[in-house]
Amino acid sequence: MAFAELLDQVGNLGRFQILQIVFLCTTIIIMYPHLFLENFTAAIPAHRCWVHLLDNDTISANDTGTLSQEDLLRVSIPLDSSLRPEKCRRFIHPQWQLLHQNGTFPNVTELDTEPCVDGWVYDRSTFSSTIVTEWELVCESQSLRLVVQSVLMTGALLGSPVYGYLSDRFGRKLGLRLSILQLAITGTSAAMAPNLLIYSSLRFLAGFCITVIVSNSCALMLEWVQPQSRALVTMLMLNVCSAGQILLGGLASAIQDWRTLMLIFSVPLFVNFLVSRKLVESAQWLIISNRIEEGVKELRRAARINGRLHAEENLTFEFVKSTMQKELDTPQVKISVFELFRAPKLRLRVCFTSLLRFATGLTFYGLALNVQYFGKSIFLAQILFGSVILASRCVFYPALNHIGRRTSQLLLFFTSGLCFLAIAFLFQEMPSTCAVLATVGISVISIINIIACLHHNELIPTILRLTSGGIQVLTSRTGAALAPLVMILGVYSLHLPWIIYGVICILAGLASQALPETKDCPLPNTIQDMENDTRESRKIRQEDMKITQF
């Protein structure tokens, strides 16, 4: 409540906040595609074994007489069960007798074929170059491609708590600038990697800071706006993520070389890093961290940019200190992950918000890894994926300001859960209906992500907000990492993965009711503020906010 009075002096959603949002959104739209780059840089094109008759440049056309390319392919490469050329084996010797068979030649024994000892030939009509074609990550080495994606997600798992702690300890601006610089360096270096080991190591370091940029950006802006504007700011930040997915699909269809594509999403971040010097640190964090003079300086700077010259004169050290006296008199808490689990209410909030983020991560990536619901073209799938999420969030936004956080999450989790359960029983009989249900499900989960992010920032005290945010990202990425394993259960039953997704969503909806409502409430600054938070005190603060605004 106290800091809200200071924000009244500075101004809400003025020129200062808009400039900050524009810069942060520009950074996110360049950064976010890094999460999905391997959909294109590690794409597996159609391929077959290199064979002497077809691919040796020294052989002239006369050496093979009048035989066509199709005939040479048939005598050199066996067919698989779908009557297509095998991708990983070739005949040891040309099987000329196959040219005289009207149908498929009887089964060829293992002695007649061998692995692709001379390498592979790739279809380069869609991708001129990927890490798969460059380092031949096919057949026996195909699992190494999945290792790269796992390494990226592992980096995100470990990096979020580390950067979250650093941001609560040393400031939002420093944590954000370091993560931008790290992603710029690792992304650019990965585009020049000479082998898979170095590439994977650099992608791990990139994953370390990707999600931090989004969480730090959201936290920084939420601490600069009034409660009634938080939903709008959060929606803008996360919608830019969807715009990044659309941008990735469009550029990837035009740029077929993986190194060039990676450079396009890495080099501009150096410019963003340099411009980030102009960012204004969270005055709320500075004051709560007992750096009042710096906080006053940032408040005055924001008021000046917003054209509040009179307010700039009023924002003196004494005025700010007296306004925030209650928070400043509270004993300082040491920034630590362990502090999140000492106070009973804080512990409860961290555990339940982590459970919700785990559920959204599991179900969101469970659908994201099954792009067959969005079409066969990988480029079109990426564009549709981002477009559906973007549209659904915009449509739901007006309701977000009128429906509470708890009610929204309950209704949306139940909706997605019912969609997944319906898919489980219609999976084989009505594929088109399932595609529609999957689209609705992923749209709803994307909306829940906004509400969960907003609700978490409104529940956790300023002093530990990003430390807790790191835990949230950790649990979300854990869910994302488990999503492919859940889909593997489809080998035993096609219904089982969707039943699991549906049940988890319904349980998460019930768990959301254990958290307090925070719509239009001021952000808690200290653990004491949060522990003293009751339903009655929230009503009083909301009434005080209305009086202050009037």
Coordinates of C-alpha atoms in Angstrom, one line a residue:
M1 CA 0.0 0.0 0.0
A2 CA 2.8 2.4 0.9
F3 CA 4.6 2.1 -2.4
A4 CA 1.4 2.5 -4.3
E5 CA 1.2 6.0 -2.9
L6 CA 4.7 6.7 -4.4
L7 CA 3.6 5.3 -7.7
D8 CA 0.6 7.8 -7.6
Q9 CA 3.2 10.5 -7.6
V10 CA 5.2 9.0 -10.4
G11 CA 2.3 8.1 -12.7
N12 CA 0.9 4.9 -13.9
L13 CA 1.4 3.7 -17.5
G14 CA 3.0 7.0 -18.6
R15 CA 5.8 7.6 -21.0
F16 CA 8.3 6.0 -18.7
Q17 CA 6.5 2.7 -18.3
I18 CA 5.7 2.5 -22.0
L19 CA 9.4 3.0 -22.9
Q20 CA 10.4 0.3 -20.5
I21 CA 7.8 -2.1 -21.8
V22 CA 8.8 -1.4 -25.5
F23 CA 12.4 -2.2 -24.8
L24 CA 11.7 -5.4 -22.7
C25 CA 9.2 -6.6 -25.4
T26 CA 11.8 -6.1 -28.1
T27 CA 14.3 -8.1 -26.1
I28 CA 11.8 -10.9 -25.5
I29 CA 10.7 -11.2 -29.1
I30 CA 14.3 -11.8 -30.1
M31 CA 15.1 -14.0 -27.2
Y32 CA 12.1 -16.3 -26.9
P33 CA 12.6 -18.2 -30.3
H34 CA 15.8 -19.7 -28.8
L35 CA 13.6 -22.1 -26.9
F36 CA 12.3 -23.6 -30.2
L37 CA 15.3 -23.1 -32.5
E38 CA 16.1 -26.8 -32.5
N39 CA 12.7 -27.4 -34.2
F40 CA 14.5 -26.0 -37.3
T41 CA 18.3 -26.1 -36.6
A42 CA 18.0 -29.8 -35.6
A43 CA 15.3 -30.8 -38.1
I44 CA 15.8 -34.2 -39.7
P45 CA 15.5 -34.0 -43.5
A46 CA 14.7 -37.0 -45.7
H47 CA 17.9 -39.0 -46.2
R48 CA 19.3 -42.3 -47.5
C49 CA 22.7 -44.0 -47.6
W50 CA 25.4 -42.7 -50.0
V51 CA 25.8 -45.3 -52.8
H52 CA 28.5 -45.6 -55.4
L53 CA 26.2 -45.9 -58.5
L54 CA 24.2 -42.8 -57.7
D55 CA 26.4 -40.4 -55.8
N56 CA 29.9 -40.8 -57.2
D57 CA 30.7 -37.8 -59.3
T58 CA 33.4 -39.6 -61.3
I59 CA 30.9 -42.0 -62.8
S60 CA 29.6 -40.9 -66.2
A61 CA 26.1 -41.5 -67.5
N62 CA 27.4 -44.1 -69.9
D63 CA 28.7 -46.3 -67.1
T64 CA 25.1 -47.2 -66.2
G65 CA 23.7 -47.2 -69.7
T66 CA 20.1 -45.9 -70.0
L67 CA 19.0 -46.7 -66.4
S68 CA 17.1 -43.9 -64.6
Q69 CA 17.8 -42.5 -61.2
E70 CA 14.8 -44.5 -59.8
D71 CA 16.2 -47.7 -61.2
L72 CA 19.6 -47.1 -59.7
L73 CA 18.0 -46.3 -56.4
R74 CA 16.0 -49.5 -56.4
V75 CA 19.0 -51.7 -57.0
S76 CA 21.1 -49.9 -54.4
I77 CA 18.7 -49.2 -51.4
P78 CA 16.3 -51.7 -49.9
L79 CA 12.7 -50.7 -49.2
D80 CA 11.2 -50.5 -45.7
S81 CA 7.7 -51.7 -44.6
S82 CA 6.1 -48.7 -46.2
L83 CA 7.8 -49.4 -49.6
R84 CA 10.0 -46.4 -49.3
P85 CA 13.8 -46.5 -49.5
E86 CA 15.5 -47.4 -46.2
K87 CA 17.1 -44.5 -44.4
C88 CA 19.9 -46.4 -42.6
R89 CA 20.9 -49.4 -44.7
R90 CA 22.0 -50.1 -48.3
F91 CA 22.7 -53.2 -50.4
I92 CA 26.3 -54.5 -50.2
H93 CA 26.1 -55.2 -53.9
P94 CA 23.7 -53.8 -56.5
Q95 CA 20.6 -56.1 -56.7
W96 CA 20.1 -56.0 -60.5
Q97 CA 17.5 -58.7 -60.3
L98 CA 15.1 -56.3 -58.7
L99 CA 14.6 -54.5 -62.0
H100 CA 12.9 -57.6 -63.4
Q101 CA 10.4 -57.9 -60.6
N102 CA 6.9 -56.5 -61.1
G103 CA 6.2 -56.4 -57.4
T104 CA 8.3 -56.0 -54.3
F105 CA 11.2 -58.4 -54.1
P106 CA 11.1 -61.0 -51.3
N107 CA 12.7 -60.2 -48.0
V108 CA 16.4 -59.5 -48.3
T109 CA 18.6 -61.1 -45.6
E110 CA 20.8 -59.1 -43.3
L111 CA 23.8 -60.4 -45.1
D112 CA 22.7 -58.6 -48.3
T113 CA 22.6 -55.2 -46.6
E114 CA 24.9 -53.0 -44.5
P115 CA 24.8 -49.7 -42.6
C116 CA 25.6 -46.4 -44.3
V117 CA 29.4 -46.8 -44.0
D118 CA 30.1 -44.0 -46.6
G119 CA 27.6 -41.4 -45.1
W120 CA 24.2 -40.1 -46.2
V121 CA 22.6 -38.1 -48.9
Y122 CA 20.1 -35.5 -47.6
D123 CA 17.1 -33.9 -49.2
R124 CA 18.1 -30.2 -49.0
S125 CA 14.9 -28.8 -50.6
T126 CA 13.5 -27.6 -47.2
F127 CA 16.8 -27.1 -45.1
S128 CA 20.1 -26.5 -46.9
S129 CA 21.9 -27.2 -43.6
T130 CA 21.0 -28.3 -40.1
I131 CA 23.1 -29.7 -37.2
V132 CA 21.7 -33.1 -38.3
T133 CA 23.2 -32.9 -41.8
E134 CA 26.4 -31.2 -40.7
W135 CA 27.3 -33.7 -37.9
E136 CA 25.2 -36.7 -39.4
L137 CA 22.9 -37.1 -36.4
V138 CA 20.8 -39.8 -38.0
C139 CA 20.2 -43.6 -37.7
E140 CA 22.3 -44.8 -34.8
S141 CA 23.3 -41.2 -33.8
Q142 CA 19.7 -39.8 -34.0
S143 CA 19.3 -39.9 -30.2
L144 CA 22.1 -37.3 -29.9
R145 CA 19.7 -34.7 -31.5
L146 CA 17.4 -35.2 -28.6
V147 CA 20.3 -34.8 -26.2
V148 CA 20.7 -31.2 -27.5
Q149 CA 17.1 -30.3 -26.6
S150 CA 17.4 -32.0 -23.2
V151 CA 20.6 -30.0 -22.5
L152 CA 18.8 -26.8 -23.3
M153 CA 16.0 -27.6 -20.9
T154 CA 18.4 -28.7 -18.2
G155 CA 20.1 -25.3 -18.5
A156 CA 16.8 -23.6 -18.0
L157 CA 16.1 -25.8 -15.0
L158 CA 19.3 -24.8 -13.3
G159 CA 19.6 -21.2 -14.4
S160 CA 16.3 -19.9 -13.2
P161 CA 16.9 -20.5 -9.5
V162 CA 20.5 -19.1 -9.8
Y163 CA 19.5 -16.0 -11.6
G164 CA 16.4 -15.6 -9.5
Y165 CA 18.6 -15.4 -6.4
L166 CA 21.0 -13.0 -8.0
S167 CA 18.2 -10.7 -9.1
D168 CA 16.7 -10.6 -5.6
R169 CA 20.2 -10.1 -4.1
F170 CA 21.7 -7.6 -6.5
G171 CA 18.8 -6.2 -8.5
R172 CA 16.4 -6.9 -11.4
K173 CA 18.3 -4.7 -13.8
L174 CA 21.7 -6.5 -13.2
G175 CA 20.2 -9.9 -13.5
L176 CA 18.4 -9.0 -16.7
R177 CA 21.5 -7.4 -18.3
L178 CA 23.7 -10.3 -17.4
S179 CA 21.2 -12.8 -18.9
I180 CA 20.9 -10.8 -22.1
L181 CA 24.7 -10.7 -22.5
Q182 CA 25.1 -14.4 -21.8
L183 CA 22.5 -15.3 -24.4
A184 CA 24.0 -13.0 -27.0
I185 CA 27.5 -14.5 -26.5
T186 CA 26.4 -18.2 -26.3
G187 CA 24.0 -17.9 -29.2
T188 CA 26.5 -16.3 -31.5
S189 CA 29.2 -18.8 -30.4
A190 CA 26.9 -21.7 -31.0
A191 CA 26.4 -20.6 -34.6
M192 CA 30.1 -21.0 -35.1
A193 CA 30.5 -24.3 -33.1
P194 CA 32.8 -26.8 -34.9
N195 CA 31.3 -29.9 -33.3
L196 CA 28.3 -31.2 -31.4
L197 CA 30.0 -31.2 -28.0
I198 CA 30.8 -27.5 -28.1
Y199 CA 27.4 -26.7 -29.6
S200 CA 25.6 -28.6 -26.8
S201 CA 27.7 -26.9 -24.1
L202 CA 26.8 -23.5 -25.5
R203 CA 23.1 -24.4 -25.7
F204 CA 23.2 -25.4 -22.1
L205 CA 24.6 -22.0 -21.2
A206 CA 22.0 -20.4 -23.4
G207 CA 19.2 -22.3 -21.6
F208 CA 20.6 -21.0 -18.3
C209 CA 19.4 -17.5 -19.1
I210 CA 16.5 -17.8 -21.6
T211 CA 13.6 -18.0 -19.2
V212 CA 15.2 -15.5 -16.8
I213 CA 14.8 -12.7 -19.3
V214 CA 11.0 -13.2 -19.3
S215 CA 10.6 -13.6 -15.5
N216 CA 12.9 -10.6 -14.7
S217 CA 11.1 -8.4 -17.3
C218 CA 7.7 -9.2 -15.9
A219 CA 8.8 -8.7 -12.3
L220 CA 10.5 -5.4 -13.1
M221 CA 7.5 -3.9 -14.8
L222 CA 4.9 -5.2 -12.3
E223 CA 6.9 -3.3 -9.6
W224 CA 6.5 -0.1 -11.6
V225 CA 2.7 -0.2 -12.2
Q226 CA -0.5 0.0 -10.1
P227 CA -2.5 -3.1 -9.4
Q228 CA -5.2 -2.4 -12.0
S229 CA -2.5 -2.4 -14.8
R230 CA -0.7 -5.6 -13.8
A231 CA -2.9 -7.9 -15.9
L232 CA -2.3 -5.8 -19.0
V233 CA 1.4 -5.7 -18.5
T234 CA 1.7 -9.4 -17.9
M235 CA -0.4 -10.2 -21.0
L236 CA 1.7 -7.9 -23.2
M237 CA 4.9 -9.6 -22.0
L238 CA 3.7 -13.1 -22.6
N239 CA 2.0 -12.3 -25.8
V240 CA 5.3 -11.1 -27.2
C241 CA 6.6 -14.6 -26.5
S242 CA 3.9 -15.9 -28.9
A243 CA 4.9 -13.2 -31.4
G244 CA 8.4 -14.6 -31.2
Q245 CA 7.2 -18.0 -32.1
I246 CA 5.4 -16.6 -35.1
L247 CA 8.5 -14.7 -36.1
L248 CA 10.6 -17.8 -35.8
G249 CA 8.3 -19.8 -38.1
G250 CA 8.3 -17.1 -40.7
L251 CA 12.1 -16.5 -40.7
A252 CA 12.9 -20.2 -40.6
S253 CA 10.9 -20.8 -43.8
A254 CA 13.0 -18.1 -45.5
I255 CA 16.4 -18.9 -44.0
Q256 CA 17.4 -22.6 -44.6
D257 CA 20.9 -22.5 -43.1
W258 CA 20.9 -23.2 -39.4
R259 CA 24.0 -21.1 -38.6
T260 CA 22.5 -18.0 -40.2
L261 CA 19.1 -18.5 -38.4
M262 CA 20.9 -18.7 -35.1
L263 CA 22.9 -15.6 -35.7
I264 CA 19.7 -13.6 -36.6
F265 CA 18.3 -14.3 -33.1
S266 CA 21.6 -13.8 -31.3
V267 CA 23.6 -10.9 -32.7
P268 CA 20.8 -8.3 -32.1
L269 CA 20.9 -9.1 -28.4
F270 CA 24.3 -7.3 -28.2
V271 CA 22.5 -4.1 -29.2
N272 CA 19.8 -4.8 -26.5
F273 CA 22.5 -5.3 -23.9
L274 CA 24.0 -1.9 -24.7
V275 CA 20.6 -0.2 -24.6
S276 CA 19.7 -1.9 -21.4
R277 CA 22.0 0.6 -19.6
K278 CA 19.1 3.0 -19.8
L279 CA 16.7 0.7 -17.9
V280 CA 15.4 2.0 -14.6
E281 CA 15.9 -0.3 -11.7
S282 CA 12.9 -1.3 -9.5
A283 CA 12.5 1.5 -7.0
Q284 CA 10.4 -0.8 -4.8
W285 CA 13.2 -3.3 -4.6
L286 CA 15.8 -0.6 -3.9
I287 CA 13.8 0.8 -1.0
I288 CA 13.0 -2.5 0.5
S289 CA 16.7 -3.4 0.2
N290 CA 17.4 -0.3 2.3
R291 CA 19.0 1.6 -0.6
I292 CA 16.6 4.5 -0.2
E293 CA 18.8 7.2 -1.9
E294 CA 19.0 5.1 -5.0
G295 CA 15.3 4.4 -4.9
V296 CA 14.5 8.1 -4.6
K297 CA 16.8 8.8 -7.6
E298 CA 14.9 6.2 -9.7
L299 CA 11.5 7.5 -8.6
R300 CA 12.5 11.1 -9.6
R301 CA 13.8 9.8 -12.9
A302 CA 10.6 8.0 -13.7
A303 CA 8.5 11.1 -12.6
R304 CA 10.6 13.3 -14.9
I305 CA 10.1 11.0 -17.9
N306 CA 6.4 11.0 -17.2
G307 CA 6.3 14.8 -17.1
R308 CA 5.5 14.9 -13.4
L309 CA 7.9 17.8 -12.6
H310 CA 5.9 18.8 -9.5
A311 CA 6.0 15.2 -8.2
E312 CA 9.7 15.0 -8.8
E313 CA 10.2 17.9 -6.3
N314 CA 7.9 16.2 -3.8
L315 CA 9.8 12.9 -4.0
T316 CA 12.4 13.8 -1.3
F317 CA 14.4 11.4 0.8
E318 CA 12.3 12.2 3.9
F319 CA 9.0 11.8 2.1
V320 CA 9.9 8.4 0.7
K321 CA 11.4 7.2 4.0
S322 CA 8.3 8.3 6.0
T323 CA 6.0 6.7 3.4
M324 CA 7.8 3.4 3.6
Q325 CA 8.7 3.5 7.3
K326 CA 6.7 0.4 8.2
E327 CA 8.5 -1.7 5.6
L328 CA 11.9 -0.2 6.5
D329 CA 11.4 -0.9 10.2
T330 CA 10.8 -4.6 9.5
P331 CA 13.9 -6.7 10.2
Q332 CA 15.8 -7.5 7.0
V333 CA 15.5 -11.0 5.7
K334 CA 18.6 -12.7 4.2
I335 CA 18.0 -13.5 0.6
S336 CA 18.0 -17.3 0.5
V337 CA 15.9 -20.1 -1.0
F338 CA 15.5 -21.5 2.5
E339 CA 13.7 -18.3 3.5
L340 CA 10.9 -19.4 1.2
F341 CA 10.0 -22.3 3.4
R342 CA 10.4 -20.8 6.9
A343 CA 7.2 -18.8 7.2
P344 CA 4.0 -20.9 7.1
K345 CA 2.0 -18.8 4.6
L346 CA 4.9 -18.2 2.3
R347 CA 5.8 -21.9 2.3
L348 CA 2.2 -22.8 1.4
R349 CA 2.1 -20.2 -1.4
V350 CA 5.4 -21.4 -2.9
C351 CA 4.3 -25.0 -2.8
F352 CA 0.9 -24.5 -4.4
T353 CA 2.1 -22.0 -7.1
S354 CA 4.9 -24.5 -7.9
L355 CA 2.3 -27.2 -8.3
L356 CA 0.2 -25.1 -10.7
R357 CA 3.3 -24.2 -12.8
F358 CA 4.2 -27.9 -13.0
A359 CA 0.8 -28.7 -14.3
T360 CA 0.9 -26.0 -17.0
G361 CA 4.4 -26.9 -18.0
L362 CA 3.5 -30.6 -18.4
T363 CA 0.3 -30.1 -20.4
F364 CA 1.6 -27.2 -22.5
Y365 CA 4.7 -29.0 -23.7
G366 CA 2.8 -32.2 -24.0
L367 CA 0.8 -30.6 -26.7
A368 CA 3.7 -28.5 -28.1
L369 CA 5.6 -31.7 -28.9
N370 CA 2.7 -33.1 -30.9
V371 CA 2.5 -30.6 -33.7
Q372 CA 0.5 -33.0 -35.9
Y373 CA -2.6 -31.2 -34.5
F374 CA -1.5 -28.1 -36.3
G375 CA -0.6 -29.5 -39.7
K376 CA 2.2 -31.3 -41.4
S377 CA 4.3 -28.3 -42.4
I378 CA 6.7 -27.5 -39.5
F379 CA 6.8 -23.8 -40.5
L380 CA 3.1 -23.5 -40.6
A381 CA 2.8 -25.4 -37.4
Q382 CA 5.1 -23.0 -35.6
I383 CA 3.1 -20.0 -36.9
L384 CA -0.3 -21.5 -36.1
F385 CA 1.0 -22.5 -32.7
G386 CA 2.0 -18.9 -31.8
S387 CA -1.1 -17.4 -33.5
V388 CA -3.6 -19.5 -31.6
I389 CA -2.0 -18.7 -28.2
L390 CA -1.8 -15.0 -29.0
A391 CA -5.4 -14.8 -30.1
S392 CA -6.7 -16.7 -27.1
R393 CA -4.9 -14.5 -24.6
C394 CA -6.2 -11.3 -26.3
V395 CA -9.7 -12.6 -26.3
F396 CA -9.6 -13.5 -22.6
Y397 CA -7.9 -10.3 -21.4
P398 CA -11.1 -8.3 -20.8
A399 CA -12.4 -11.0 -18.5
L400 CA -9.1 -11.1 -16.6
N401 CA -9.7 -7.7 -15.1
H402 CA -13.2 -8.7 -13.8
I403 CA -12.7 -12.3 -12.7
G404 CA -10.5 -13.1 -9.7
R405 CA -7.3 -15.1 -10.1
R406 CA -8.7 -18.1 -8.1
T407 CA -11.9 -18.3 -10.1
S408 CA -10.2 -17.9 -13.4
Q409 CA -7.7 -20.7 -12.7
L410 CA -10.4 -23.0 -11.4
L411 CA -12.6 -22.6 -14.5
L412 CA -9.7 -22.7 -17.0
F413 CA -8.0 -25.8 -15.5
F414 CA -11.3 -27.6 -15.5
T415 CA -12.0 -26.6 -19.1
S416 CA -8.6 -27.9 -20.3
G417 CA -8.9 -31.0 -18.2
L418 CA -12.3 -31.9 -19.8
C419 CA -10.8 -31.3 -23.3
F420 CA -7.9 -33.7 -22.6
L421 CA -10.3 -36.3 -21.1
A422 CA -12.5 -36.0 -24.2
I423 CA -9.5 -36.5 -26.5
A424 CA -8.6 -39.7 -24.6
F425 CA -11.9 -41.3 -25.6
L426 CA -12.2 -39.8 -29.1
F427 CA -8.6 -40.2 -30.1
Q428 CA -9.1 -42.9 -32.7
E429 CA -12.8 -42.4 -33.7
M430 CA -12.9 -38.6 -34.3
P431 CA -9.4 -37.2 -35.2
S432 CA -10.7 -33.9 -36.5
T433 CA -12.7 -33.3 -33.3
C434 CA -9.6 -34.1 -31.3
A435 CA -7.6 -31.6 -33.2
V436 CA -10.2 -28.9 -32.3
L437 CA -10.1 -30.0 -28.6
A438 CA -6.3 -29.9 -28.6
T439 CA -6.4 -26.4 -30.0
V440 CA -8.8 -25.3 -27.3
G441 CA -6.7 -27.1 -24.6
I442 CA -3.5 -25.4 -25.5
S443 CA -5.2 -22.0 -25.8
V444 CA -6.6 -22.4 -22.3
I445 CA -3.3 -23.5 -20.9
S446 CA -1.6 -20.5 -22.4
I447 CA -4.1 -18.2 -20.7
I448 CA -3.5 -20.0 -17.4
N449 CA 0.2 -19.3 -17.8
I450 CA -0.6 -15.6 -17.7
I451 CA -2.8 -15.8 -14.7
A452 CA -0.3 -18.1 -12.8
C453 CA 2.6 -15.7 -13.5
L454 CA 0.5 -12.7 -12.4
H455 CA -0.9 -14.5 -9.3
H456 CA 2.6 -15.6 -8.2
N457 CA 4.0 -12.1 -8.4
E458 CA 1.1 -10.7 -6.4
L459 CA 1.5 -13.4 -3.7
I460 CA 5.3 -13.4 -3.0
P461 CA 7.0 -10.5 -1.1
T462 CA 9.3 -8.1 -3.1
I463 CA 12.4 -9.2 -1.2
L464 CA 12.0 -12.9 -2.4
R465 CA 9.9 -12.5 -5.5
L466 CA 12.5 -13.6 -8.1
T467 CA 14.0 -16.2 -5.9
S468 CA 10.6 -17.8 -5.7
G469 CA 10.2 -17.1 -9.5
G470 CA 13.2 -19.3 -10.1
I471 CA 11.5 -22.1 -8.2
Q472 CA 8.4 -21.6 -10.4
V473 CA 10.4 -21.9 -13.6
L474 CA 12.2 -24.9 -12.2
T475 CA 9.0 -26.8 -11.6
S476 CA 7.5 -25.7 -14.9
R477 CA 10.6 -27.0 -16.8
T478 CA 10.4 -30.2 -14.8
G479 CA 6.9 -30.6 -16.2
A480 CA 8.1 -29.8 -19.7
A481 CA 10.9 -32.4 -19.4
L482 CA 8.4 -35.1 -18.2
A483 CA 5.9 -34.4 -21.0
P484 CA 7.7 -36.6 -23.6
L485 CA 7.8 -39.4 -21.1
V486 CA 4.1 -39.2 -20.5
M487 CA 3.5 -39.5 -24.3
I488 CA 5.7 -42.6 -24.4
L489 CA 2.9 -44.2 -22.3
G490 CA 0.9 -44.2 -25.4
V491 CA 2.8 -47.3 -26.5
Y492 CA 0.8 -49.2 -23.8
S493 CA -2.5 -47.3 -24.2
L494 CA -3.4 -44.4 -26.6
H495 CA -5.8 -43.1 -23.9
L496 CA -3.4 -43.0 -21.0
P497 CA -1.4 -39.8 -21.7
W498 CA -4.5 -37.8 -22.3
I499 CA -6.2 -39.2 -19.1
I500 CA -3.0 -38.2 -17.1
Y501 CA -3.1 -34.6 -18.6
G502 CA -6.8 -34.3 -17.8
V503 CA -6.6 -35.5 -14.3
I504 CA -3.6 -33.3 -13.5
C505 CA -5.5 -30.2 -14.8
I506 CA -8.5 -30.9 -12.7
L507 CA -6.3 -31.5 -9.6
A508 CA -4.4 -28.2 -10.3
G509 CA -7.7 -26.4 -10.6
L510 CA -8.7 -27.6 -7.1
A511 CA -5.3 -26.7 -5.7
S512 CA -5.6 -23.1 -7.0
Q513 CA -8.4 -22.6 -4.4
A514 CA -5.9 -23.0 -1.6
L515 CA -4.3 -19.7 -2.6
P516 CA -5.7 -16.2 -1.6
E517 CA -7.3 -13.9 -4.0
T518 CA -5.0 -11.0 -5.0
K519 CA -6.9 -9.0 -7.7
D520 CA -6.5 -5.3 -7.2
C521 CA -4.4 -5.8 -4.0
P522 CA -1.0 -4.1 -3.6
L523 CA 2.1 -6.2 -3.9
P524 CA 3.5 -7.4 -0.5
N525 CA 6.9 -6.0 0.3
T526 CA 8.0 -8.1 3.3
I527 CA 7.3 -11.6 4.7
Q528 CA 5.5 -9.8 7.6
D529 CA 3.2 -8.1 5.2
M530 CA 2.3 -11.5 3.7
E531 CA 2.0 -13.3 7.0
N532 CA -0.4 -10.7 8.3
D533 CA -2.4 -10.9 5.1
T534 CA -6.0 -11.9 5.8
R535 CA -9.2 -11.7 3.8
E536 CA -10.4 -8.7 6.0
S537 CA -7.1 -6.8 5.6
R538 CA -7.2 -7.3 1.8
K539 CA -10.7 -5.7 1.7
I540 CA -9.5 -2.8 3.8
R541 CA -6.5 -2.3 1.5
Q542 CA -8.7 -2.4 -1.6
E543 CA -11.0 0.3 -0.1
D544 CA -8.0 2.4 0.8
M545 CA -6.7 2.0 -2.8
K546 CA -10.0 3.3 -4.2
I547 CA -10.0 6.3 -1.9
T548 CA -6.4 7.1 -2.8
Q549 CA -7.1 6.8 -6.5
F550 CA -10.2 9.0 -6.1

